[in-house]
Coordinates of C-alpha atoms and ligand atoms in Angstrom, one line a residue:
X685 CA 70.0 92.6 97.1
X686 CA 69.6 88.9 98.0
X687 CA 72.3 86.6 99.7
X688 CA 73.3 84.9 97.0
X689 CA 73.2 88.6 94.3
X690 CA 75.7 90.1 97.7
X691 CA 77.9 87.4 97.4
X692 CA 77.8 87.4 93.4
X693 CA 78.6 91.3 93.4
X694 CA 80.6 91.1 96.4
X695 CA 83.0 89.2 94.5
X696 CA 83.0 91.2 91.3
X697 CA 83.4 94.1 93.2
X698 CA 86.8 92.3 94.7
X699 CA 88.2 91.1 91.4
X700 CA 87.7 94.3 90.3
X701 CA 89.8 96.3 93.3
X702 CA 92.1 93.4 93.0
X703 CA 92.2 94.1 88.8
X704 CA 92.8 98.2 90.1
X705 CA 95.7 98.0 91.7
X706 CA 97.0 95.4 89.7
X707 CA 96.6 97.6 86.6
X708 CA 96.4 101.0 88.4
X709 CA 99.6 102.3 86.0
X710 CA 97.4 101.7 83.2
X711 CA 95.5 104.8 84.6
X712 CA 96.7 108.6 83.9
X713 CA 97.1 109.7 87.5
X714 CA 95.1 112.8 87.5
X715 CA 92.6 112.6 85.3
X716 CA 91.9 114.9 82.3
X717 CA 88.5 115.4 82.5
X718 CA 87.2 119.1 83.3
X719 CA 85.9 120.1 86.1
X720 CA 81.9 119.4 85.9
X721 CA 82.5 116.7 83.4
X722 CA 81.4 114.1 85.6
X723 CA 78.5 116.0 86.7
X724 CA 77.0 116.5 83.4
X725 CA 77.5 113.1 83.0
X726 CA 74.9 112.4 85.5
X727 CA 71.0 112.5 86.1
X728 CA 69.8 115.8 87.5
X729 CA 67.5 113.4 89.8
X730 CA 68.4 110.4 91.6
X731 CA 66.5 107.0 90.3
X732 CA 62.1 107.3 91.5
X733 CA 62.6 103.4 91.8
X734 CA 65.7 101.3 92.7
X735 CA 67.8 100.3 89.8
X736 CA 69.7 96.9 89.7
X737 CA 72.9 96.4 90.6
X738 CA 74.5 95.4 87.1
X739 CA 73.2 99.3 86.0
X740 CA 74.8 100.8 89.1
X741 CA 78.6 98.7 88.7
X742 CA 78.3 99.1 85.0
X743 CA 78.1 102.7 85.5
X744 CA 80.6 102.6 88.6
X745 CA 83.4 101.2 85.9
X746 CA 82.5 103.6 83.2
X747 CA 82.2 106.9 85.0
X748 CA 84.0 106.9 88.2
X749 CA 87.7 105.8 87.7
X750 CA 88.0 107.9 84.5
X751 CA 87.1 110.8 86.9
X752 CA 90.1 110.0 89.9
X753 CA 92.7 111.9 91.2
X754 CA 94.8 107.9 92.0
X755 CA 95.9 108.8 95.4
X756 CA 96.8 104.6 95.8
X757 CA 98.9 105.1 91.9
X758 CA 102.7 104.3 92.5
X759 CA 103.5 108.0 90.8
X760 CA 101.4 109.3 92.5
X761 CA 104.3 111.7 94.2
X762 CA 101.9 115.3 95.1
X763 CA 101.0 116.7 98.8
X764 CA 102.1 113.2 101.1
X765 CA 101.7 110.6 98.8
X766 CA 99.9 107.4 100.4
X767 CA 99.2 103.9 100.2
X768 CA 95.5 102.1 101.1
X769 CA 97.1 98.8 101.1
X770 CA 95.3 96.0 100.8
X771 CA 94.7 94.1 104.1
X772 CA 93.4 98.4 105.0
X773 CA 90.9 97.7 102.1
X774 CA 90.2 94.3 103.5
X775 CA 89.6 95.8 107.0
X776 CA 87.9 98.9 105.5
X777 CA 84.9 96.7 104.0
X778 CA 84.7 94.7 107.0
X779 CA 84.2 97.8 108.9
X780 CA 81.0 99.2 106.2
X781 CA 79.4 95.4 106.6
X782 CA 79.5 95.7 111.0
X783 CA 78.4 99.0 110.9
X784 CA 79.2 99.7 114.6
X785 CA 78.8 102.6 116.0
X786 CA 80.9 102.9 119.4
X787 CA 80.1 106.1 120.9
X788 CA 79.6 104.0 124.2
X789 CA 81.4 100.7 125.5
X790 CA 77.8 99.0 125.2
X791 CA 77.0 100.1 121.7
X792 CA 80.4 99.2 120.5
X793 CA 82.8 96.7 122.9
X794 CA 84.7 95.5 120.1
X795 CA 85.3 98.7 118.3
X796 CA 86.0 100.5 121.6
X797 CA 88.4 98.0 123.1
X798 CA 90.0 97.6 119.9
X799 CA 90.8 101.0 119.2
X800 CA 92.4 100.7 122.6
X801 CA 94.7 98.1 121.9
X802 CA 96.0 98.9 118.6
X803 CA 96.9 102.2 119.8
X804 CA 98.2 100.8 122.5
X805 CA 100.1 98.6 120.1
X806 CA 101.1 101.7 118.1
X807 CA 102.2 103.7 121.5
X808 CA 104.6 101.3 121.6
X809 CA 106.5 101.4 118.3
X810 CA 107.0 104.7 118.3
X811 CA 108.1 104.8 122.0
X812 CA 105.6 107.0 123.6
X813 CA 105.5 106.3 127.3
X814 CA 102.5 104.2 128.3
X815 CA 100.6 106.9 130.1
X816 CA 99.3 108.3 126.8
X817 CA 96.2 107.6 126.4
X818 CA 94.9 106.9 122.1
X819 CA 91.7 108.0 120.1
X820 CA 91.0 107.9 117.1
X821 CA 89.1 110.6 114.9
X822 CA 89.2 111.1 111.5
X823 CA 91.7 113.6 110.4
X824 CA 94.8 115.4 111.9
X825 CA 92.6 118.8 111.7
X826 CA 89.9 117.2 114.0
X827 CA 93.0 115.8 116.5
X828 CA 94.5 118.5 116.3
X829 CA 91.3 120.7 117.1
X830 CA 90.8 118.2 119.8
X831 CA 94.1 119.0 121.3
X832 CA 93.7 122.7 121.4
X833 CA 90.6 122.7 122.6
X834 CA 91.9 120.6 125.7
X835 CA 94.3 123.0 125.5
X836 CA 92.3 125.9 125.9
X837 CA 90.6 123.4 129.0
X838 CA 93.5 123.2 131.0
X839 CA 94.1 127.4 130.4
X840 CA 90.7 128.5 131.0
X841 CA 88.4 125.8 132.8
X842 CA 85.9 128.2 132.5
X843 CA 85.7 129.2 129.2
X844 CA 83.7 125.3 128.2
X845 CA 80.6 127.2 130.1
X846 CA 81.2 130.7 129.7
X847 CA 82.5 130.8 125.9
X848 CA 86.2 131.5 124.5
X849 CA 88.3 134.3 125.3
X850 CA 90.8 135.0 123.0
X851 CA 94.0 133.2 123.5
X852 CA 97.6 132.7 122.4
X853 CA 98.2 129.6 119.9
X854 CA 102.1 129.6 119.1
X855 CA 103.5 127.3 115.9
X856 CA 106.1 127.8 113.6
X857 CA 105.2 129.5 110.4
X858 CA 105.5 126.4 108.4
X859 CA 102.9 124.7 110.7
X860 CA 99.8 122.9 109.1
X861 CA 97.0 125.5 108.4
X862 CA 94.9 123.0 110.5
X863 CA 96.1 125.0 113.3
X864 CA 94.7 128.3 112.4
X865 CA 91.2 126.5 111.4
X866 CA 91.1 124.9 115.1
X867 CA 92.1 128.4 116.7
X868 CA 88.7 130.0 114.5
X869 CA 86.5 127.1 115.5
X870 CA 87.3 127.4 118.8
X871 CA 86.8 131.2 118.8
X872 CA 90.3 131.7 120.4
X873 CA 90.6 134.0 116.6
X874 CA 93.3 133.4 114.0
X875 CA 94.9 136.6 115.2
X876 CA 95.9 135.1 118.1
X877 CA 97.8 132.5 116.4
X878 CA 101.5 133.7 116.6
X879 CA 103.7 132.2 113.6
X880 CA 107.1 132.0 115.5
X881 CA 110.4 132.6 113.1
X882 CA 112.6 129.8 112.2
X883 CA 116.1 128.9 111.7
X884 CA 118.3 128.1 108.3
X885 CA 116.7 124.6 108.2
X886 CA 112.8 125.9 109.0
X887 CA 112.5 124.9 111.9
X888 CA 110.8 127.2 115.0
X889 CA 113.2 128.9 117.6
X890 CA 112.5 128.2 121.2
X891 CA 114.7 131.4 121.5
X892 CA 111.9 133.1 120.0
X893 CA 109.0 131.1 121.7
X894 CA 110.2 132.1 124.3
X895 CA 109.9 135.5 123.8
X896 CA 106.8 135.6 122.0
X897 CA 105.3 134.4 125.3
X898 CA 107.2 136.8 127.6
X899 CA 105.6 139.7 125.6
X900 CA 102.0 138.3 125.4
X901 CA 102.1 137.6 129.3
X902 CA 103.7 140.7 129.4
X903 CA 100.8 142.3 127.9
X904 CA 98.2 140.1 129.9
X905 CA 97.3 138.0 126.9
X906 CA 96.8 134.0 127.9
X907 CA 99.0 131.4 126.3
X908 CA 96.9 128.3 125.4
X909 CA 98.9 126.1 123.6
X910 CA 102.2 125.6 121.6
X911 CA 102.6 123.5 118.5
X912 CA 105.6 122.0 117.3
X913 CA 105.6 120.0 113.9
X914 CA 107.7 117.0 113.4
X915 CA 107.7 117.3 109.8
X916 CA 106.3 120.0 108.5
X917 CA 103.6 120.2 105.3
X918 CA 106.2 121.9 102.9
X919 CA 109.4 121.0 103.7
X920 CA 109.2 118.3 106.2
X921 CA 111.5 120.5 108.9
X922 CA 111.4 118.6 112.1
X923 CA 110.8 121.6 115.0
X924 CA 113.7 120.9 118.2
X925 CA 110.3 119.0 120.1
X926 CA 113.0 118.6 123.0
X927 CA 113.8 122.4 123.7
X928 CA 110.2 123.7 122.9
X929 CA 109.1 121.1 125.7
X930 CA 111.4 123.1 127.9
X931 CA 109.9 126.7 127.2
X932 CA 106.6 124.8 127.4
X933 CA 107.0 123.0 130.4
X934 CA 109.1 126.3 132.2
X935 CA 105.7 128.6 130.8
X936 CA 103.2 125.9 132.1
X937 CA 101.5 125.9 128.6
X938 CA 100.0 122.8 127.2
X939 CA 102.4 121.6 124.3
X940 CA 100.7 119.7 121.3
X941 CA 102.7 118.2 119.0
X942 CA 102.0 117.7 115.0
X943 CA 103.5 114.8 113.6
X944 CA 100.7 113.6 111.0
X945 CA 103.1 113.0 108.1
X946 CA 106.2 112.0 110.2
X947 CA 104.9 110.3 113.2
X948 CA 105.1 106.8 111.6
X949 CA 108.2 107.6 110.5
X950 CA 109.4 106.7 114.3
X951 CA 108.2 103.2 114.3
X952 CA 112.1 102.4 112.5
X953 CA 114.3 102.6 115.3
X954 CA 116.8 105.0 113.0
X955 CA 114.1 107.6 112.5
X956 CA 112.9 107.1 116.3
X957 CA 114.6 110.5 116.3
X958 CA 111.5 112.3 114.4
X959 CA 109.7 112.1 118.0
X960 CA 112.4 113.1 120.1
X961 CA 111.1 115.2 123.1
X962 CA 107.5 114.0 122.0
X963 CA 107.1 112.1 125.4
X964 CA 107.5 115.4 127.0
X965 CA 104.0 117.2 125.2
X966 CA 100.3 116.9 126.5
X967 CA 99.8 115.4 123.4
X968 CA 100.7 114.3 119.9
X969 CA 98.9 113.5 116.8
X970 CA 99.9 111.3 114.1
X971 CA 98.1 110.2 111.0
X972 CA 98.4 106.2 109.6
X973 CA 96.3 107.5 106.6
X974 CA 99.4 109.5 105.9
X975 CA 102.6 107.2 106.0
X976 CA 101.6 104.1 107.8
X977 CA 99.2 102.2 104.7
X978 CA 95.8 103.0 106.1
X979 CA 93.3 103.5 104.1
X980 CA 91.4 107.6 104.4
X981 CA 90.8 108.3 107.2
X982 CA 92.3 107.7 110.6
X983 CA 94.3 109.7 112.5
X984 CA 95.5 109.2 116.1
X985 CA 95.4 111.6 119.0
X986 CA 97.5 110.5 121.7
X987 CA 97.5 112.2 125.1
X988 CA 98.7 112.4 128.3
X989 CA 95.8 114.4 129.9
X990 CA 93.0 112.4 129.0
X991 CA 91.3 113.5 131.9
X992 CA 91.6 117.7 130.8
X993 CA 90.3 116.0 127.3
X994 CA 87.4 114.5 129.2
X995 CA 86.8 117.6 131.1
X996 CA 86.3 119.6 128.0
X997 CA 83.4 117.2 126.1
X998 CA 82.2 115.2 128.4
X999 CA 78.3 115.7 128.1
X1000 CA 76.0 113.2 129.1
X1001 CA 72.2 113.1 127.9
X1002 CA 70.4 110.8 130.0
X1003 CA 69.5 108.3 127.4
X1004 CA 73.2 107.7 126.5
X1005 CA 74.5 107.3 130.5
X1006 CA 75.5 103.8 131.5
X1007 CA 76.5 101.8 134.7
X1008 CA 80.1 102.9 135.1
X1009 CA 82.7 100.5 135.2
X1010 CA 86.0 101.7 134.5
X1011 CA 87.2 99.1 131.5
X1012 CA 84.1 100.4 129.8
X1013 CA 85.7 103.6 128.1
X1014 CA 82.9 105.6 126.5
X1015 CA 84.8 107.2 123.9
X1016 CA 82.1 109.9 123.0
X1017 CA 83.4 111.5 126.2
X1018 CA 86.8 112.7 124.6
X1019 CA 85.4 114.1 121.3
X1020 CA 82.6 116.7 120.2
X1021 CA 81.1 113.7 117.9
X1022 CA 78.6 111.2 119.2
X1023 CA 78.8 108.5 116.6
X1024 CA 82.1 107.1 115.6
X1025 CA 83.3 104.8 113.1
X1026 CA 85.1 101.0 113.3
X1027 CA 88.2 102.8 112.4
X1028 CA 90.9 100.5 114.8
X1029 CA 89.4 97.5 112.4
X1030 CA 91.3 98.5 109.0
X1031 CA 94.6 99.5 111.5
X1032 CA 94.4 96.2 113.1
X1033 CA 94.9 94.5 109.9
X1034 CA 97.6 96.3 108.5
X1035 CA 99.7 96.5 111.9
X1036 CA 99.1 92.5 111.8
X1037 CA 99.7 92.2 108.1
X1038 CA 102.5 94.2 108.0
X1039 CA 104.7 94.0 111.6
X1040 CA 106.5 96.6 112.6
X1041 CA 109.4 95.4 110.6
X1042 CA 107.2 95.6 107.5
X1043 CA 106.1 99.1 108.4
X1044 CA 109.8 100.1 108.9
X1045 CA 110.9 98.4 106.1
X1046 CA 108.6 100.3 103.6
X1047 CA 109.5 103.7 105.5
X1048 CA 113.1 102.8 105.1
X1049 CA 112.3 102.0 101.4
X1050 CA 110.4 105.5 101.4
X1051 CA 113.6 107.3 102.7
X1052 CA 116.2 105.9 100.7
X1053 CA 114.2 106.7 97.3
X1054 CA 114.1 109.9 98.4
X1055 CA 117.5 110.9 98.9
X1056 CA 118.3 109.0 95.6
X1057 CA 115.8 111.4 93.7
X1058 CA 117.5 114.0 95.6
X1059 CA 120.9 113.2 94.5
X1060 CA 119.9 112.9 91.0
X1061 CA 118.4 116.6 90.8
X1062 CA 121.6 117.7 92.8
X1063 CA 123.9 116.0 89.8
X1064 CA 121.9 118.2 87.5
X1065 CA 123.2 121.8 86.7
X1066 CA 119.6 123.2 85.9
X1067 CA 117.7 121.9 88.9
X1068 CA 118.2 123.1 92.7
X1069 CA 117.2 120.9 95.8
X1070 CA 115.5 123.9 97.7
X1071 CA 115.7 122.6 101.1
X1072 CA 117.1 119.5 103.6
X1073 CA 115.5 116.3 102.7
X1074 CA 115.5 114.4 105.9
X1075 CA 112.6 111.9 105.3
X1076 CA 110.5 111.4 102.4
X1077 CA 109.8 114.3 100.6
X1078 CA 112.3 116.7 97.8
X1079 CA 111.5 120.3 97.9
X1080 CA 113.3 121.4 94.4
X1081 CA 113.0 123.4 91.6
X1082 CA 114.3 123.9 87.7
X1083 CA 116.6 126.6 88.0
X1084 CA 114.3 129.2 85.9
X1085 CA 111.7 131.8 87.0
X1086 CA 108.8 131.1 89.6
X1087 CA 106.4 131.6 86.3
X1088 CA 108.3 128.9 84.3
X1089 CA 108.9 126.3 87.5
X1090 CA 105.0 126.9 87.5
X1091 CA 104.3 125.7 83.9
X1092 CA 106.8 122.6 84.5
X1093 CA 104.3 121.3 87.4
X1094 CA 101.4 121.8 84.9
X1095 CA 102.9 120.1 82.3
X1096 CA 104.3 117.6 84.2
X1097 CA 100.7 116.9 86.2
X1098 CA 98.7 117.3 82.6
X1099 CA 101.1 114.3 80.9
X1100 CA 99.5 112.1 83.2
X1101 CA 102.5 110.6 84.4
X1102 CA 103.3 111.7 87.9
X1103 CA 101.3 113.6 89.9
X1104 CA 104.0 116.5 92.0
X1105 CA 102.6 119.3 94.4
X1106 CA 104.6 122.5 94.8
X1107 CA 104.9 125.3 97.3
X1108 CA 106.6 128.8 97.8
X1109 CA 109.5 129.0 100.5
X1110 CA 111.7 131.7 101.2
X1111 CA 108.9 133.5 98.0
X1112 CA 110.3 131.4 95.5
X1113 CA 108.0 128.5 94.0
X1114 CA 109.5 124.9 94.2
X1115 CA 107.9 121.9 93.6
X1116 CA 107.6 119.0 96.0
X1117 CA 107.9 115.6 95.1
X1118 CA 106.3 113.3 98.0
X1119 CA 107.2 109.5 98.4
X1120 CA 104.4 107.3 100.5
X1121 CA 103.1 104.8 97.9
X1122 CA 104.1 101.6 99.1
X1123 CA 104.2 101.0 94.5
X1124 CA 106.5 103.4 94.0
X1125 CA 109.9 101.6 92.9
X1126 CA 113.4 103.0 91.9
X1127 CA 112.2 102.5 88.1
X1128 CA 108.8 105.1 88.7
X1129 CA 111.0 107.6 90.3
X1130 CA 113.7 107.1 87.3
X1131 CA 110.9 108.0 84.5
X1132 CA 109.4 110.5 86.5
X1133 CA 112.4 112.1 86.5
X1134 CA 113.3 111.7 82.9
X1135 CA 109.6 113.2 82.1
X1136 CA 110.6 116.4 84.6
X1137 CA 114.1 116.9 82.5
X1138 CA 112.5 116.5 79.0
X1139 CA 109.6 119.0 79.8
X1140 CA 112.0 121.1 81.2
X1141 CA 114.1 121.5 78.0
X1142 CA 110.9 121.3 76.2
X1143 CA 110.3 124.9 78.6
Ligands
PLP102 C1 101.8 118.5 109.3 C2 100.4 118.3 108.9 N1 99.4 118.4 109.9 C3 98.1 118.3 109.6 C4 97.7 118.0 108.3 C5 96.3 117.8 108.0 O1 96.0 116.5 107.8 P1 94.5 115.9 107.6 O2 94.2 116.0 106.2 O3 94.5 114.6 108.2 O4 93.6 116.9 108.4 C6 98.7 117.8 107.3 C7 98.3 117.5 105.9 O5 99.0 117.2 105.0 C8 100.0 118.0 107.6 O6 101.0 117.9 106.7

């Protein structure tokens, strides 16, 4: 590819993202091709010699789209719906053509002090004090894994050079199943991870925290970590951060706090509320790939210990060790990857794009849909809203057996018209309806809904 053919195809290739999420309505949100359709649709073999470029888009347009699940489609309303806006996708492409890799200050100044100031930036709207330190990895399972296994560094020093003895991880049992993958890869075993009861509104009892830990000590097991979720994956219950510091702080057990979905949530000063007590953990992840218009993936680790982070990576081979000067953060040292990714670049441009208003307006936007949907299936006599709806997402279901509620969220995900998720709570299955597309307007929420009534009756 030439100069002059990049710029030619570089352009096509923005009209036609610009065309995409102009028209993105036009497309069924999950697709109806079968599973393996694309596949077949391919060469066994990739190309002996290089093909041009016109081939490759041509086929791009014909094959690729038709086989999405439109995570950026306004009705797009399943798991937490999000948003790659477009000053992400700007940032996102400007990130592919630099091609940095910042595992050291030297190999990457830009990206490295970058990442340092937005999340500085970031600290700051959602009101974490300024002694949190920021990093960035890719999802909330890798911060979260990060987080546990400093963690399992400030419980057992030893156990980075010796190997993992099992430990005690404590979360609710709504907490993300990210929790009980970092506990296996850490070899602290997902039989250690205690799933702590909760109250009427799901979230976790200190009360019971409390004595969970009491009874492990008690039996000469070693607490590791406790993880309270501010909004949690089903039901977006926000755990009482506040009193589960106390029992953290009173046990001396590192607390880590989840708040991938909701996290953002705090950067309006009415929601500020969804990291109350948050100062008070070790640290705190949040996701802007979630509910702050990133584009996949970035997540953010935030803690105050950076030095027990440090303490359980750091790893120096002697080609990669530098002059040490202490503005020159080598970020490789707080993670098990070497090579990182430009991420701050794409969050940059949509914390500058947007400004914190325009990030809180869009949440408050987010919110208020919400609770309309939710007051529409409350006016309804054959639909239930199945738990409190304090954010984004509607937990709800037709009021008919789990088997039928099942074949509603088929049909309504085969017509092509919404996309919901669903879950079981308290054993019955409800479905979940998640607002985070920064498209999705009154009028999308009012057909959906008129779509999940006719089925029904259809049922
Ligand atoms: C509360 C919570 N934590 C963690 C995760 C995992 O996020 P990721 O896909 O970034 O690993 C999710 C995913 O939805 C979540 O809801």
């Amino acid at each position: 590819v030439t100069p002059d053919e990049f710029r030619r195809h570089g352009h096509e290739i923005v009209d036609w993202i610009a065309a995409y999420l102009e028209n993105i309505r036009d497309y069924p949100v999950l697709t109806p091709a079968p599973p393996g359709d694309l596949a077949d649709r391919l060469p066994p073999s990739a190309p002996e010699r290089g093909q041009p470029m016109e081939a490759i888009l041509a086929d791009f347009r014909e094959l690729i789209p038709s086989h999405v699940t439109h995570w950026n489609h306004p009705r797009f309303l399943a798991y937490f719906a999000n948003t790659a806006s477009p000053a992400g996708i700007l940032g996102e492409m400007l990130t592919a053509a630099l091609n940095v890799n910042h595992m050291l200050w030297k190999t990457g100044p830009a990206a490295t002090e970058l990442e340092q100031v937005t999340l500085a930036w970031l600290r700051e709207w959602i009101g974490l004090p300024e002694e949190f330190f920021g990093i960035i990895y890719d999802t909330a399972s890798t911060s979260s894994l990060h987080a546990l296994a400093a963690a399992r560094e400030f419980a057992d020093p030893e156990a980075r050079r010796r190997g993992s003895r099992p430990g005690v991880v404590y979360c609710s049992e709504h907490a993300h199943s990210s929790i009980d993958k970092a506990a296996i890869v850490l070899g602290l075993g997902q039989a250690n991870v205690r799933k702590i009861a909760v109250d009427g509104e799901y979230r976790m009892r200190p009360d019971r925290l409390d004595a969970a830990i009491a009874e492990d000590l008690a039996r000469g097991r070693t607490p590791v970590c406790i993880v309270a979720t501010a909004g949690t994956t089903g039901v977006t219950a926000i755990d009482p951060v506040a009193a589960v510091a106390g029992v953290a702080r009173a046990r001396g057990v590192w607390l880590h706090v989840d708040a991938a979905y909701a996290g953002p949530a705090a950067i309006a000063p009415e929601y500020r509320r969804v990291l109350d007590g948050a100062a008070e953990a070790d640290s705190v992840v949040l996701n802007p790939h979630k509910w702050m218009f990133t584009p996949m993936d970035l997540s953010v680790l935030y803690t105050r210990r950076p030095e027990v982070l440090r303490a359980a990576f750091a790893l120096t081979p002697e080609y990669l060790r530098t002059a040490g000067d202490p503005r020159a953060v080598n970020l490789m040292d707080y993670g098990f990857q070497l090579g990182r990714r430009f991420r701050s670049l794409k969050l940059w441009f949509v914390m500058r794009e947007f400004g914190r208003e325009g990030v809180a307006e869009a949440i408050r936007r987010h919110v208020a849909l919400a609770q309309e949907f939710a007051s529409w299936v409350e006016a309804d006599p054959c639909f239930e809203v199945c738990a409190p709806h304090p954010l984004s997402l509607v937990c709800f279901r037709w009021k008919g057996t789990d088997e039928e509620n099942a074949r509603l969220l088929d049909r309504i995900n085969a017509s092509g018209a919404a996309l919901l998720s669903h879950l079981v709570l308290d054993g019955r299955f409800a479905l979940r309806l998640a607002i985070g597309n920064l498209g999705t307007s009154r009028d999308d929420l009012a057909a959906v809904w008129e779509t999940i009534r006719r089925l029904a009756r259809e049922l």
